[in-house]
Short mmCIF file of C-alpha atoms in Angstrom, two decimals:
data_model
loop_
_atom_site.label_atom_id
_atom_site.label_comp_id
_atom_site.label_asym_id
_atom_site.label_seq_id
_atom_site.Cartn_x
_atom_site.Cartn_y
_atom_site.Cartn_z
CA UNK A 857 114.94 -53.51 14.96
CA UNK A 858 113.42 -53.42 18.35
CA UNK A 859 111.68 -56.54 19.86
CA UNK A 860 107.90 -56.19 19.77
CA UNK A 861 106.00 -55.77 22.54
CA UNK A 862 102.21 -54.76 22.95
CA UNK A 863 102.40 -51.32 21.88
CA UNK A 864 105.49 -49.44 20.34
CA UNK A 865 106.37 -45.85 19.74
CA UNK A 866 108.75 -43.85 17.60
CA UNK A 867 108.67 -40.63 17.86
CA UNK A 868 110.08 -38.97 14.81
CA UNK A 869 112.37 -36.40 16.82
CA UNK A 870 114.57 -39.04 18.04
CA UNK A 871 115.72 -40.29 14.82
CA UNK A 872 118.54 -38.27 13.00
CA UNK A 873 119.41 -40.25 10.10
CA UNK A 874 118.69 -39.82 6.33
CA UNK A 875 117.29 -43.29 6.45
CA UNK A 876 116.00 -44.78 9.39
CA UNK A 877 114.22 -48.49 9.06
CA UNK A 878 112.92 -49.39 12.36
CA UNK A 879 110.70 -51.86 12.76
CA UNK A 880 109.21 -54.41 10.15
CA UNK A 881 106.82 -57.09 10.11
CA UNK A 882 108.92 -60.66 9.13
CA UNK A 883 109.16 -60.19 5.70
CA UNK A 884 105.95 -58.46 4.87
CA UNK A 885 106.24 -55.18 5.90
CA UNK A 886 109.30 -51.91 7.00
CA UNK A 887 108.14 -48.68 8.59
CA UNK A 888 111.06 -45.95 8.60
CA UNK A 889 111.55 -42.44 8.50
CA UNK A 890 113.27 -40.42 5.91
CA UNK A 891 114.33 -37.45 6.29
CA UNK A 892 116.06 -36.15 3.01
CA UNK A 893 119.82 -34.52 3.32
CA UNK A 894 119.41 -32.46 -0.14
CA UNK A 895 117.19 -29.15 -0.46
CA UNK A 896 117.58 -28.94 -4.36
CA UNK A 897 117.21 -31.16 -7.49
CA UNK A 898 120.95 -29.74 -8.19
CA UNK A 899 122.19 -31.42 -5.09
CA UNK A 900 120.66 -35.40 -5.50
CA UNK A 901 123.65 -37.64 -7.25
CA UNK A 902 121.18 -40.58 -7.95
CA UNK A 903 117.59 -41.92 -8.54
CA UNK A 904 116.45 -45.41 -7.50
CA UNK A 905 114.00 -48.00 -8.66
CA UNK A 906 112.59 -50.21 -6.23
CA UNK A 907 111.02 -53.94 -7.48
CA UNK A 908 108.03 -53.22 -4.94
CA UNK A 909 106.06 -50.15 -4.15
CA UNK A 910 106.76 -47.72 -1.69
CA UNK A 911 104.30 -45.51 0.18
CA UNK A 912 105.48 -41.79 2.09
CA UNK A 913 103.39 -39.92 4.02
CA UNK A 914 104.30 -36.13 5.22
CA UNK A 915 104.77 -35.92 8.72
CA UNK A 916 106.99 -33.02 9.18
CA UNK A 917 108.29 -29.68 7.10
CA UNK A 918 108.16 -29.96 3.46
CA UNK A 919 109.60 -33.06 1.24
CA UNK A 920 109.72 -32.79 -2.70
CA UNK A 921 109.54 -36.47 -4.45
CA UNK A 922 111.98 -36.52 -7.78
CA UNK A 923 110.38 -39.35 -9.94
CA UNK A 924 110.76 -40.48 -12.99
CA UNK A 925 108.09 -42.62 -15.35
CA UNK A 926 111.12 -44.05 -17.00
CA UNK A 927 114.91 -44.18 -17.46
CA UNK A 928 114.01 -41.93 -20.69
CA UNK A 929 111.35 -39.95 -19.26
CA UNK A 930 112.19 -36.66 -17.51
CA UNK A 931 112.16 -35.55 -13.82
CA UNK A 932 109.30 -34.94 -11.98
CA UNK A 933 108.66 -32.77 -8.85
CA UNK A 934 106.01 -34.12 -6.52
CA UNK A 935 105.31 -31.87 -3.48
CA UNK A 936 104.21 -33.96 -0.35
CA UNK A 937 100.91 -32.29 0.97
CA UNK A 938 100.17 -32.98 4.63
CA UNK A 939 97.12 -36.04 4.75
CA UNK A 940 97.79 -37.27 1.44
CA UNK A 941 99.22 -40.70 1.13
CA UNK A 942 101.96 -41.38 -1.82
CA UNK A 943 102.84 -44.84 -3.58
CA UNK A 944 105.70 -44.56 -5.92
CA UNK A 945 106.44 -47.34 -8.33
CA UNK A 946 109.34 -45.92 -10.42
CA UNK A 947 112.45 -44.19 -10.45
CA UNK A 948 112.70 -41.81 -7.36
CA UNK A 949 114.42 -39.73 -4.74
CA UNK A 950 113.52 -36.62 -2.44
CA UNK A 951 115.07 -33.17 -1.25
CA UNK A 952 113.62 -31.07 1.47
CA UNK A 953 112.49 -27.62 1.40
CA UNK A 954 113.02 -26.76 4.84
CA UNK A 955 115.51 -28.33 7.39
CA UNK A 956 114.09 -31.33 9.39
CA UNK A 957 111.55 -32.35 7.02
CA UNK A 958 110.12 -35.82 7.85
CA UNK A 959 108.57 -38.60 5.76
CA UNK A 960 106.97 -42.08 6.55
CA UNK A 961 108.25 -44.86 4.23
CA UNK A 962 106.83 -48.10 3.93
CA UNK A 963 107.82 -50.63 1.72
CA UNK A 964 108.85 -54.67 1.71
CA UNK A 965 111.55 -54.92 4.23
CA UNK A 966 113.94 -56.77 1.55
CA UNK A 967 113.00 -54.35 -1.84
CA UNK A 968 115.97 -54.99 -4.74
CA UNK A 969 117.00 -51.55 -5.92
CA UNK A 970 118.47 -50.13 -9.29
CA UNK A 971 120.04 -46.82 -9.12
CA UNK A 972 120.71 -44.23 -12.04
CA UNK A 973 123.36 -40.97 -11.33
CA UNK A 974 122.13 -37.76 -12.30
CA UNK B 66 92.06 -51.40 -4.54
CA UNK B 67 93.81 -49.35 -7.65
CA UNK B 68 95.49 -50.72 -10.67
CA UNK B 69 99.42 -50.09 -9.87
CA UNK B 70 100.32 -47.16 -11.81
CA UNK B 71 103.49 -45.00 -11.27
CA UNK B 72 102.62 -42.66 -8.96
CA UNK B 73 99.41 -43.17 -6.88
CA UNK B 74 97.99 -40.17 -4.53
CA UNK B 75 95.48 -40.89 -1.70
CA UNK B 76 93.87 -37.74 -0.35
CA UNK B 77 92.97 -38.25 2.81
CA UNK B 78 89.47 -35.92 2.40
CA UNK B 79 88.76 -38.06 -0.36
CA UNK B 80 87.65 -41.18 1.79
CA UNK B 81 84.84 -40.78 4.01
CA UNK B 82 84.04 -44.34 5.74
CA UNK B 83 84.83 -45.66 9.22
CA UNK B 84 87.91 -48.15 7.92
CA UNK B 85 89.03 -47.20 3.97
CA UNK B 86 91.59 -50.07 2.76
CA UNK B 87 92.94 -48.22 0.02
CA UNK B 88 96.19 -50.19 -1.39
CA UNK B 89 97.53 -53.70 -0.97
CA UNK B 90 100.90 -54.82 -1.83
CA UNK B 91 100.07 -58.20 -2.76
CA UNK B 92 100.14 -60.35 -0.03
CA UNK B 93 102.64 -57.86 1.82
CA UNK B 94 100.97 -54.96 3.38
CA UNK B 95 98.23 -52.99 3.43
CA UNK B 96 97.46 -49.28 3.36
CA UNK B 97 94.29 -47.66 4.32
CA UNK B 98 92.61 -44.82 6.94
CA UNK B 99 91.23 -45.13 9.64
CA UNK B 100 88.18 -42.50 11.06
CA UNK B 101 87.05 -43.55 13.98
CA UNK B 102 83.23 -42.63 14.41
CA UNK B 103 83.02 -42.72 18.18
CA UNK B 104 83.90 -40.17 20.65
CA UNK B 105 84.70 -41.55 23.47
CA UNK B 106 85.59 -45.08 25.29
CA UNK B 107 81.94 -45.46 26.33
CA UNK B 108 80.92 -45.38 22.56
CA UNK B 109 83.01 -48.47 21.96
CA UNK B 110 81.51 -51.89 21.79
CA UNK B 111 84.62 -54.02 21.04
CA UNK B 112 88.16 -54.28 20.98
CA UNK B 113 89.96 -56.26 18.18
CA UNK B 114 93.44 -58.41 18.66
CA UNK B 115 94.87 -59.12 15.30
CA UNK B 116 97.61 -62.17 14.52
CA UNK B 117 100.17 -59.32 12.79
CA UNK B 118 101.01 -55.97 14.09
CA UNK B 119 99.24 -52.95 13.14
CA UNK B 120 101.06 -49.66 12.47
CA UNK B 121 99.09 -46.17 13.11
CA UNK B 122 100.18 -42.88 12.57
CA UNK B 123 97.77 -39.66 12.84
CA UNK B 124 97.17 -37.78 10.23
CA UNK B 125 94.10 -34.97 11.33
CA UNK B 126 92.44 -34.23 14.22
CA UNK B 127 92.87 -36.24 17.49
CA UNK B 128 92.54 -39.86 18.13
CA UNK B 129 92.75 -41.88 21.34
CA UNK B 130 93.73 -45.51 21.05
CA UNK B 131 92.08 -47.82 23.22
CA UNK B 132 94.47 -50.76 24.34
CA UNK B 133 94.14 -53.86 26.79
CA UNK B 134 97.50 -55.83 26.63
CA UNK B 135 95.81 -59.45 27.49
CA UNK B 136 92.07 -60.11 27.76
CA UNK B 137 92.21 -59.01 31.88
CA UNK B 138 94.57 -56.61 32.15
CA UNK B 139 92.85 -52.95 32.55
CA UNK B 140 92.25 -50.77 29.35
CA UNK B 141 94.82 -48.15 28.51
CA UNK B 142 94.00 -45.15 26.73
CA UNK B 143 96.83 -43.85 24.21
CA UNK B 144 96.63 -40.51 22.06
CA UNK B 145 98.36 -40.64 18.78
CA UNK B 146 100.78 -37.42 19.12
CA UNK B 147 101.57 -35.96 15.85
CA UNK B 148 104.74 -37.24 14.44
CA UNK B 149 104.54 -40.60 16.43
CA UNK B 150 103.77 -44.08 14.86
CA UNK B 151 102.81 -46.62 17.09
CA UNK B 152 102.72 -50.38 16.25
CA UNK B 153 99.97 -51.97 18.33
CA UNK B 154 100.07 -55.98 19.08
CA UNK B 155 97.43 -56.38 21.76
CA UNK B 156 93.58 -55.79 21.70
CA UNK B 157 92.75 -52.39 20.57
CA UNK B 158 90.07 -49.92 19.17
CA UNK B 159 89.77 -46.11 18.90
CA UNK B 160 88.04 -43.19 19.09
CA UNK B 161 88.19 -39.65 18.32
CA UNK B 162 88.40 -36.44 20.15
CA UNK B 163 87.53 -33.72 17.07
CA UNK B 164 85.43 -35.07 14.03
CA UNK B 165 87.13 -36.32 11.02
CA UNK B 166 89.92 -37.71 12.90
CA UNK B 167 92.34 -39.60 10.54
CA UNK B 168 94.86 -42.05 10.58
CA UNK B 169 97.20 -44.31 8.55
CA UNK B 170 96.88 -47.88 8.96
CA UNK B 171 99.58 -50.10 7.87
CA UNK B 172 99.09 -54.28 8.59
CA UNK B 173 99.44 -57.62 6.22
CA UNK B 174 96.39 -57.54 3.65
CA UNK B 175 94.87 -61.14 5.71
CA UNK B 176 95.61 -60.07 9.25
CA UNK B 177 93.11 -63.05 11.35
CA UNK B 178 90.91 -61.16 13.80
CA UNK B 179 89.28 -61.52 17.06
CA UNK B 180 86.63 -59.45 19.09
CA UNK B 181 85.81 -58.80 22.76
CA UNK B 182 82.75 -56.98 23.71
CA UNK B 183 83.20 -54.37 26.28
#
């Protein structure tokens, strides 16, 4: 996490992870980007459920959410459209439909987390 | 602010005002956009300093930040580049260079506020 300072920038294109937390707020508040490794359903292992709410927003290529209602319910396939804010309070992961696709998280920088394998 | 419900989607054409607060994770963070109304530095009449830091990221259009790192030093003007979030801790407004201009805005829900005229 870097220091803060009066302004900060991260631009997306310099981060290469899947899952890239970089900067929160004490214990309020974690921006990172995340920038799904799958590009199918077929090819995610897991789902995870989050205690807290978790927002993505688009901001490069094209990101399908995989959620799920509950443990019984089945998948869903949310497409993220460009300008149009997500919060996601179940049981969720994400593949990409084109290489380098790009979403903003943001969620409580300590979140407990449940996984279930697909 | 909306009932928590599984999945929540926030268009941004949907909200039309200057500053939309749209969801609040409890006492956490808060998510809302931000379409500036003025055009240009001279159409600003203040600049705000906040006690947290304030996240931005653009969404549509084109939006110039307006920054002053302590109450003397010079203003700085900073354009949101698609794809870049930048945290601001210092006095700041904004204004837009294309109409309906949007961007996120991520900060703590009670976030203690000061003004300067300009």
């Amino acid at each position: 996490m870097k220091k803060i300072d009066y302004i900060i920038k991260y631009p997306e294109r310099k981060y290469k992870k899947f899952w890239n937390p970089l900067f929160r707020d004490k214990k309020n508040w974690l921006f990172g980007y995340f920038k799904p490794t799958a590009r199918s359903l077929e090819e995610l292992t897991y789902l995870e459920l989050h205690k807290y709410p978790e927002l993505f927003l688009l901001v490069k290529g094209r990101i399908v959410l995989t959620l799920k209602k509950n443990k019984n319910s089945r998948i869903e396939e949310l497409e993220l459209k460009p300008g149009e804010v997500v919060i996601v309070n179940c049981w969720h992961n994400g593949y990409a439909l084109e290489p380098d696709s790009v979403s903003l998280v943001i969620e409580r920088p300590v979140n407990p987390t449940k996984k279930i394998m697909l």
